[in-house]
PDB file of C-alpha atoms in Angstrom:
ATOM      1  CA  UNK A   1     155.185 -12.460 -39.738  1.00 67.00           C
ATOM      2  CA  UNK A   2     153.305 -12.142 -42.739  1.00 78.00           C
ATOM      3  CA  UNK A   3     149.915 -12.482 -40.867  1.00 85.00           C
ATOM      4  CA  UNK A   4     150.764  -9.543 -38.481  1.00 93.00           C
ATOM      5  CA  UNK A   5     151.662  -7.313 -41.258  1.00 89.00           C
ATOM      6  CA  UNK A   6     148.423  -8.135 -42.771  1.00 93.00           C
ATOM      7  CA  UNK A   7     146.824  -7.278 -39.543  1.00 95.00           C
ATOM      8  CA  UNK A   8     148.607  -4.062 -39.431  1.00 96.00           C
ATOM      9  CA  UNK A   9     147.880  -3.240 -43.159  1.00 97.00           C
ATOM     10  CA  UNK A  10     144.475  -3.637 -42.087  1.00 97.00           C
ATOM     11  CA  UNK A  11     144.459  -1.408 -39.134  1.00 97.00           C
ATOM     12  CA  UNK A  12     146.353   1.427 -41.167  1.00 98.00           C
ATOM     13  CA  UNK A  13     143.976   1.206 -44.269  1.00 98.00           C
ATOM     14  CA  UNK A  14     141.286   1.808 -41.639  1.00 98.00           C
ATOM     15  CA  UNK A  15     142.874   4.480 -40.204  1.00 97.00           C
ATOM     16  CA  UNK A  16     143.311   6.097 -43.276  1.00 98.00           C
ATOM     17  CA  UNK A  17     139.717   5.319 -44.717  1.00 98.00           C
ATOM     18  CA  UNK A  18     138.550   7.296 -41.752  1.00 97.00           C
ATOM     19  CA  UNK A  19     141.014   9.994 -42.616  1.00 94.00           C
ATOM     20  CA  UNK A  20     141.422  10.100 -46.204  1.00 98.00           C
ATOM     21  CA  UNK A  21     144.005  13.131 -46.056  1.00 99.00           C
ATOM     22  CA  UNK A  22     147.886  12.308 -45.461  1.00 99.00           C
ATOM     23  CA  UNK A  23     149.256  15.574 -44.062  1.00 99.00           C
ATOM     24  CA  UNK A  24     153.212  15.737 -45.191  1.00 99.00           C
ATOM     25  CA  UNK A  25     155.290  17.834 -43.160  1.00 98.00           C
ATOM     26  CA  UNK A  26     159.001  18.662 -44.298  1.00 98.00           C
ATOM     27  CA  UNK A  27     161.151  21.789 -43.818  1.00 97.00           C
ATOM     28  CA  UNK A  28     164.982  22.848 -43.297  1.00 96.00           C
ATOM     29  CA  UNK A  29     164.228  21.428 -39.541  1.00 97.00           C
ATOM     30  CA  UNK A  30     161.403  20.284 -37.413  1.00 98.00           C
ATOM     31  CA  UNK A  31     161.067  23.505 -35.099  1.00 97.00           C
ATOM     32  CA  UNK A  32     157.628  23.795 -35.472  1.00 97.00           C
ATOM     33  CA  UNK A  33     156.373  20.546 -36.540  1.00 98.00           C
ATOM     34  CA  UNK A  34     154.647  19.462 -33.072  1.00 97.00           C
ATOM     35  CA  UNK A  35     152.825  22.872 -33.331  1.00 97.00           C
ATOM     36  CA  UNK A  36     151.780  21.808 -37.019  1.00 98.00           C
ATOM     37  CA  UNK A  37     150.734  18.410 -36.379  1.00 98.00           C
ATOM     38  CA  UNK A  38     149.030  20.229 -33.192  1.00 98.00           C
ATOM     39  CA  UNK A  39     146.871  21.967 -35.600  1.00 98.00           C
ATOM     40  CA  UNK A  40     145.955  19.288 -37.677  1.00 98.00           C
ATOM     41  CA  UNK A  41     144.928  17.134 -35.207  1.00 98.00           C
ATOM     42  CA  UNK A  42     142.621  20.029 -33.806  1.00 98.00           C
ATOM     43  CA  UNK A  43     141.662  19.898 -37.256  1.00 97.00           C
ATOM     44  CA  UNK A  44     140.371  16.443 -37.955  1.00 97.00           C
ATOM     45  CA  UNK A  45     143.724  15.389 -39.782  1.00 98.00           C
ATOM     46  CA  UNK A  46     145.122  12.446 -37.972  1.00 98.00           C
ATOM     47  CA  UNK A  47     147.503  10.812 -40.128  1.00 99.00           C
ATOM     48  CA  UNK A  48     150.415  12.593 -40.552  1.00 99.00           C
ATOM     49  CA  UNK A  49     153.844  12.028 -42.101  1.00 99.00           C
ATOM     50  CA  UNK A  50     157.311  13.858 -41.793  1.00 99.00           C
ATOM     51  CA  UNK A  51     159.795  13.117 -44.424  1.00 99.00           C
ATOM     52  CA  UNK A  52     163.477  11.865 -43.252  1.00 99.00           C
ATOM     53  CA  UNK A  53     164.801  14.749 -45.788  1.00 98.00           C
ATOM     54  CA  UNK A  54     164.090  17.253 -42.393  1.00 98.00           C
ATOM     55  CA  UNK A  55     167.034  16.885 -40.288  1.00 98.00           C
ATOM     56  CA  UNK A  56     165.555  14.904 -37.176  1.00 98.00           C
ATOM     57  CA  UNK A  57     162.610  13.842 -38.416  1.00 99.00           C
ATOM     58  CA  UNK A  58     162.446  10.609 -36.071  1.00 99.00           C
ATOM     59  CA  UNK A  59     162.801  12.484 -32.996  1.00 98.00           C
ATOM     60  CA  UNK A  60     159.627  14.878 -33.988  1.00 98.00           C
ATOM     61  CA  UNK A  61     157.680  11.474 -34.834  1.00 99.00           C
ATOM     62  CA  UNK A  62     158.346  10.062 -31.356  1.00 98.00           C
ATOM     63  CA  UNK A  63     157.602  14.043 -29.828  1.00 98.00           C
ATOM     64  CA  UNK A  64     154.201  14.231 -31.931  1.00 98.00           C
ATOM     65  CA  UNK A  65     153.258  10.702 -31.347  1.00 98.00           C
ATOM     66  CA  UNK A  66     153.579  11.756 -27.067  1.00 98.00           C
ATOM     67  CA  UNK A  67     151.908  14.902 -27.687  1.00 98.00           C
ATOM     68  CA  UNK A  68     149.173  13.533 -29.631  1.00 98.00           C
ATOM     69  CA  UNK A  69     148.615   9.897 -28.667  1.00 96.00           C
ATOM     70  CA  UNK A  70     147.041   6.675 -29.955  1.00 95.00           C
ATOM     71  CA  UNK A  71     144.680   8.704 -32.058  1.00 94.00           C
ATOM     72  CA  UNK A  72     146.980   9.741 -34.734  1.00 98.00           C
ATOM     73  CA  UNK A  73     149.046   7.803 -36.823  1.00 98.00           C
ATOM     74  CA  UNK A  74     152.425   9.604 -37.175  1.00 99.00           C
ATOM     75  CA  UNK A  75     155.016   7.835 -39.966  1.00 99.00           C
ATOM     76  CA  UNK A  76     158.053   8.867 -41.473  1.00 99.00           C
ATOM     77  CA  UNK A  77     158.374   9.815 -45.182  1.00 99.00           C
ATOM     78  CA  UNK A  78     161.130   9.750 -48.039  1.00 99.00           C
ATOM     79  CA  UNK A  79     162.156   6.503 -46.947  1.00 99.00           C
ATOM     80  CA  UNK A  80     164.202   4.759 -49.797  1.00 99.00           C
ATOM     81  CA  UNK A  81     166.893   2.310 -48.041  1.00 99.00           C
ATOM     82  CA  UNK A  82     166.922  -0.658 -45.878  1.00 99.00           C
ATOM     83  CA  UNK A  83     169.252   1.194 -43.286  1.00 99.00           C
ATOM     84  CA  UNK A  84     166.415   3.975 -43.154  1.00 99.00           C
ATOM     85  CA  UNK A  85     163.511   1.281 -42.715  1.00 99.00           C
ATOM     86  CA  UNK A  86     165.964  -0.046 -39.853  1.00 99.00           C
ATOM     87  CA  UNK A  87     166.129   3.185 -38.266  1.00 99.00           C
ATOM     88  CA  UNK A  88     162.391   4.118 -37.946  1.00 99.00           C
ATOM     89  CA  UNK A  89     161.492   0.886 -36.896  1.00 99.00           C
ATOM     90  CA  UNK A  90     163.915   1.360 -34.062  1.00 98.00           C
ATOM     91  CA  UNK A  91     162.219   4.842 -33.307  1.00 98.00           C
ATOM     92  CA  UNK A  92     158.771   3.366 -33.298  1.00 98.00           C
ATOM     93  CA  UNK A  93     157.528   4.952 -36.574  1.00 99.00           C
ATOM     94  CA  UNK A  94     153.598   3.417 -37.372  1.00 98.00           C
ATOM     95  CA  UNK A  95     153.936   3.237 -40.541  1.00 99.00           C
ATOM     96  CA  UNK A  96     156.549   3.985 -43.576  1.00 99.00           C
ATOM     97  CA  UNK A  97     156.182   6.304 -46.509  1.00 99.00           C
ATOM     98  CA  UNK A  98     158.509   5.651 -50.183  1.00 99.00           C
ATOM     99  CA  UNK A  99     158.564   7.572 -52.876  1.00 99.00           C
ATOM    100  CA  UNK A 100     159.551   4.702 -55.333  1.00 98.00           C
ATOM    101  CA  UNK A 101     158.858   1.257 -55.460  1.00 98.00           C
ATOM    102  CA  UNK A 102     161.869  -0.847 -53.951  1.00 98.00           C
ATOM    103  CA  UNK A 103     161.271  -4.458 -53.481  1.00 98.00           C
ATOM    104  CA  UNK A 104     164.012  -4.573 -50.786  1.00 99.00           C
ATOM    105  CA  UNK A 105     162.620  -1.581 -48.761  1.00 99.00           C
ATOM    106  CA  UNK A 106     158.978  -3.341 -48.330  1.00 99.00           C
ATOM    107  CA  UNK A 107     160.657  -7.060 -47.574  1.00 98.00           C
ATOM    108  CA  UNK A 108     162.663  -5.067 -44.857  1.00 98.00           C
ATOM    109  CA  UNK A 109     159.601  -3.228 -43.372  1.00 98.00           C
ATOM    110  CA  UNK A 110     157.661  -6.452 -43.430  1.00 97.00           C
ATOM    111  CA  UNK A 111     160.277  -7.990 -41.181  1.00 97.00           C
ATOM    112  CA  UNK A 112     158.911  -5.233 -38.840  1.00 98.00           C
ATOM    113  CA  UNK A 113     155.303  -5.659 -39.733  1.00 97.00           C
ATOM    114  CA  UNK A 114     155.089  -2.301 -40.592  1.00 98.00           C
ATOM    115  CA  UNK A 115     152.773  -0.867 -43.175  1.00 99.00           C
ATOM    116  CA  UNK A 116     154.279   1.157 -45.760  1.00 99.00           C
ATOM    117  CA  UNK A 117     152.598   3.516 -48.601  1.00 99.00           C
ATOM    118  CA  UNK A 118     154.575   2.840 -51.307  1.00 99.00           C
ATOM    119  CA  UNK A 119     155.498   5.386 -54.630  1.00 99.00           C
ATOM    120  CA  UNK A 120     155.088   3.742 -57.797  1.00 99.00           C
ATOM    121  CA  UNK A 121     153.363   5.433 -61.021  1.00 99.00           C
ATOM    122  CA  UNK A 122     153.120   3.182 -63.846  1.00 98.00           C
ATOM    123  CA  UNK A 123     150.738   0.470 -63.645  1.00 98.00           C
ATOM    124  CA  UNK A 124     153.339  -2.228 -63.631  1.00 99.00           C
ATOM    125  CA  UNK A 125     155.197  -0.087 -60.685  1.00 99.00           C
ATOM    126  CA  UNK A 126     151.534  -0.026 -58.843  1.00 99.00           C
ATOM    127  CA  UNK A 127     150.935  -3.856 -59.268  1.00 99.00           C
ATOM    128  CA  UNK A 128     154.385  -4.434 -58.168  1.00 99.00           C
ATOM    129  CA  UNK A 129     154.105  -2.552 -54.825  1.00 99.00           C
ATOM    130  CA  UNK A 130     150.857  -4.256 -54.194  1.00 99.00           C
ATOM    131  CA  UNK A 131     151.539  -7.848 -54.623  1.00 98.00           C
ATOM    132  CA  UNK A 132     154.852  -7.163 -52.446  1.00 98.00           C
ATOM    133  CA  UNK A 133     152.537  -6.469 -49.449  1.00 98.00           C
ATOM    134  CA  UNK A 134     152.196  -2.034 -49.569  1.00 99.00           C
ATOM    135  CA  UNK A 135     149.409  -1.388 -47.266  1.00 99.00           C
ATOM    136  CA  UNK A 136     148.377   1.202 -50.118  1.00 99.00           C
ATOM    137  CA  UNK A 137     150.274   2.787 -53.026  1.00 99.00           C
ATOM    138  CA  UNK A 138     151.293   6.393 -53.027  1.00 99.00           C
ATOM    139  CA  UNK A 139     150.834   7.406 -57.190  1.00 99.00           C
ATOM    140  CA  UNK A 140     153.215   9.978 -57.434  1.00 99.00           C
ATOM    141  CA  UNK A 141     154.056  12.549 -58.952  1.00 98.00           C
ATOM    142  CA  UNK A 142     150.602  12.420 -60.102  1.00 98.00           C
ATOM    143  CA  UNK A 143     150.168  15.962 -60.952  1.00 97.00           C
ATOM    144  CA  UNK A 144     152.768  16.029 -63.778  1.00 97.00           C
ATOM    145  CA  UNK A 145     151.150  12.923 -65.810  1.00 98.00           C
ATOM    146  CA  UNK A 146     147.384  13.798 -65.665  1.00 98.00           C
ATOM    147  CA  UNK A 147     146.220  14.310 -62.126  1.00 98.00           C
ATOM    148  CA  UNK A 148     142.304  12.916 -62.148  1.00 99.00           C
ATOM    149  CA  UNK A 149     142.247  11.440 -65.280  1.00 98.00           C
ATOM    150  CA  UNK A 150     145.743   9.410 -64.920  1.00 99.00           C
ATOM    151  CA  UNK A 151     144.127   8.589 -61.605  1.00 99.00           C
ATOM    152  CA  UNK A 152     140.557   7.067 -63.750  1.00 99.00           C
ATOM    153  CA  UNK A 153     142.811   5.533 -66.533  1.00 98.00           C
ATOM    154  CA  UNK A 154     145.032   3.602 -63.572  1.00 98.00           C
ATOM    155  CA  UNK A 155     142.553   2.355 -61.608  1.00 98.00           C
ATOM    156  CA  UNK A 156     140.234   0.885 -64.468  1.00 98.00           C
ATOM    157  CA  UNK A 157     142.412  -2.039 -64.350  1.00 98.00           C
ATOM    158  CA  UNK A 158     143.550  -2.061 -60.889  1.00 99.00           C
ATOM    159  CA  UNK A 159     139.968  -1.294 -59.211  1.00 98.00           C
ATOM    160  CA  UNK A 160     140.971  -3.252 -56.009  1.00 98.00           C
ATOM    161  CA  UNK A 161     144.592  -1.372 -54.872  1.00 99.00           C
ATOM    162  CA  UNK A 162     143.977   1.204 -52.439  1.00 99.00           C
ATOM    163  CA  UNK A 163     145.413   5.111 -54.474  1.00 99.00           C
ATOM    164  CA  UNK A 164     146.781   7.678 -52.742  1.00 99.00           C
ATOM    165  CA  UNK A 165     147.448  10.410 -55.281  1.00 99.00           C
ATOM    166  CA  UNK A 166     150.425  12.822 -54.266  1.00 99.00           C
ATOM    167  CA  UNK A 167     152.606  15.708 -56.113  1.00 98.00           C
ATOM    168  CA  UNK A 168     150.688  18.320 -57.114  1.00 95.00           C
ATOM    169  CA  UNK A 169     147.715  17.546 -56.000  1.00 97.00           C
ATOM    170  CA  UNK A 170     145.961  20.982 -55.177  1.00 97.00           C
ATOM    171  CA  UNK A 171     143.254  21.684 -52.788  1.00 97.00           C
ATOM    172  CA  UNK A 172     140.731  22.548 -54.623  1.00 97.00           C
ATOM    173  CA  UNK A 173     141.182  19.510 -56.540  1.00 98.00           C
ATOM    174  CA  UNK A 174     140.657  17.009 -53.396  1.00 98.00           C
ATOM    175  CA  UNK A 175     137.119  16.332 -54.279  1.00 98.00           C
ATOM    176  CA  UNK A 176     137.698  15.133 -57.675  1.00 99.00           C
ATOM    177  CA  UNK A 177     140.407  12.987 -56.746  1.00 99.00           C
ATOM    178  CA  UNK A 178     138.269  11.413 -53.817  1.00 99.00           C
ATOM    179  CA  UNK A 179     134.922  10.876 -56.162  1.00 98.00           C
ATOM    180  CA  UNK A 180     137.192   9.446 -58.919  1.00 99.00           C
ATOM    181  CA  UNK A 181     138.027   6.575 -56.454  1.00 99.00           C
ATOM    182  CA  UNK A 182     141.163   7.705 -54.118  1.00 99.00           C
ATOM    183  CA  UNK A 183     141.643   5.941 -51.393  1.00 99.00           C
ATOM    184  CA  UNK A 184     142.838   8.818 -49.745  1.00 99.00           C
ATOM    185  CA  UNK A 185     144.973  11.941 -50.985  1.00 99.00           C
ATOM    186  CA  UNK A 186     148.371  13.593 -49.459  1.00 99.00           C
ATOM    187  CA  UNK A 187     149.104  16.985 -49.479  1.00 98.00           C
ATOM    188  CA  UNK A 188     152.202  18.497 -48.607  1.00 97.00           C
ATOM    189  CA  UNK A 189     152.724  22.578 -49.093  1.00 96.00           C
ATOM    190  CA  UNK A 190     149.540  23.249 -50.344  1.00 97.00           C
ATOM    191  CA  UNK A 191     148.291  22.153 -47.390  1.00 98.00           C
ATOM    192  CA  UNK A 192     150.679  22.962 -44.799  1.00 98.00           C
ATOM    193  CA  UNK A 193     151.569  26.211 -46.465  1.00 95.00           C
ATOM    194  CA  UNK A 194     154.678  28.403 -44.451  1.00 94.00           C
ATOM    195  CA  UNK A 195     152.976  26.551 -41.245  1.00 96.00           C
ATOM    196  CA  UNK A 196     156.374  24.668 -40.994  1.00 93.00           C
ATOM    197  CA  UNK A 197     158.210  27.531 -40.337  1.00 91.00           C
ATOM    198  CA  UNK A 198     155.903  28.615 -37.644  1.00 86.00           C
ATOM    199  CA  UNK A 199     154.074  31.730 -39.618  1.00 86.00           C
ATOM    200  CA  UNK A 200     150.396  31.756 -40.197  1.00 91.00           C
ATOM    201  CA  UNK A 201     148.781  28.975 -38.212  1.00 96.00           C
ATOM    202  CA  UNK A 202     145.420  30.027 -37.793  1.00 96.00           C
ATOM    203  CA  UNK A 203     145.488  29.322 -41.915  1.00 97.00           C
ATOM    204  CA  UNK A 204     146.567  26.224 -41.736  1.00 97.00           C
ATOM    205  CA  UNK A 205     143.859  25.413 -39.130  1.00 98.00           C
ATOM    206  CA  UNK A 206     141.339  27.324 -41.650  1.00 98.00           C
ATOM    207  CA  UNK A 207     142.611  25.125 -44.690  1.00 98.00           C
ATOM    208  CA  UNK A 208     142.952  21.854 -42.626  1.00 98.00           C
ATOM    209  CA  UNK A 209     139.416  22.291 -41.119  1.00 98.00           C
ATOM    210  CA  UNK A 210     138.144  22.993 -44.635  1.00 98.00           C
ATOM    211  CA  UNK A 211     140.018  19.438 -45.926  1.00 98.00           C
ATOM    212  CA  UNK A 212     138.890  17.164 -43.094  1.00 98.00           C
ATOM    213  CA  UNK A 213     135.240  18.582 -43.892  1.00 98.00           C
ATOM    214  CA  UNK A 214     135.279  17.618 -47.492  1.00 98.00           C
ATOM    215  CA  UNK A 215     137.066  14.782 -46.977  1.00 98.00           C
ATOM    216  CA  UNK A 216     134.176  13.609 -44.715  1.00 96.00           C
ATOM    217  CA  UNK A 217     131.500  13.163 -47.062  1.00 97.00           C
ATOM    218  CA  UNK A 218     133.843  10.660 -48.828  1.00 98.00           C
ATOM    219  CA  UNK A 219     134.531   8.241 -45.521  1.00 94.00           C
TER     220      UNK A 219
END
């Protein structure tokens, strides 16, 4: 068991590294979230996540995962409980998304082999979620508590866990975060924007285009 989730850590972390951009989608209901993640993936964004907090949630997942295919990894977010690690394993989720560190959510996902980006923020949370097996670790709400320079300050002694910084992180500051040593970054609404409720997609192609691009010259 352990071996396989290693070998699926692996595959995500790849993935990712080719990516470097989580997309996040959430909204009062997933209307327009195949269109979104449609967009993206014209884009060059294919790693997306939609957070269990939108009603139906796994049922876009296993929609954008058809519509899209093997190309892009599609995972479910705001997962905090064993029973919700249960249920997207059962829908076929490729990876999970926390936003804490809970020992008994990653020992239930590794059960599953399935990766999981885990929330922590302090040092001692990161370390925790690494040596518990998170494929990376999700630093959030990074914006709040020093955005770059938190990022710098954490990652002097922890040069070898794979950051993703999320909360707050604005576009324009993508490049910063990404030369100061992010693994990757995820962006939520400044990103996505009002896409999620089906208005103004040709930004959202404009801004996503302009992401994958910069995030490029850091793969």
């Amino acid at each position: 068991m352990r071996a396989t989730l290693k070998k699926h850590n692996i595959r995500f972390r790849e993935r990712l590294a080719a990516s470097k951009v989580i997309a996040i989608l959430r909204a009062e209901d997933t209307e327009y979230f195949a269109d979104v993640a449609q967009v993206l993936y014209d884009s060059g964004i294919r790693v997306i996540e939609a957070a269990l907090t939108t009603p139906g949630a796994l049922d876009a997942i296993a929609q954008m995962q058809v519509e899209l295919g093997p190309d892009t990894m599609v995972g479910a977010g705001s997962v905090r409980t064993v029973s919700d690690v249960d249920n997207c394993a059962s829908a076929g989720v490729d990876f999970l998304v926390t936003p804490t560190f809970s020992a008994d959510v990653l020992d239930r996902a590794q059960q599953y082999s399935l990766p999981v980006v885990c929330g922590a923020l302090t040092p001692t949370e990161i370390d925790a979620a690494w040596r518990r097996g998170a494929a990376v670790v999700k630093v959030f709400p990074i914006g709040p508590v020093g955005g770059v320079e938190y990022l710098r300050a954490v990652r002097a002694p922890l040069p070898e866990i794979p950051l993703v910084p999320t909360g707050g992180v604005a576009l324009p500051e993508v490049e910063a975060y990404l030369g100061a040593g992010a693994f990757a970054v995820a962006a939520a609404s400044p990103l996505i924007g009002d896409a999620v409720c089906g208005r103004r997609l040709d930004e959202l192609a404009r801004r996503a285009s302009d992401l994958a691009s910069l995030a490029g010259k850091f793969v």
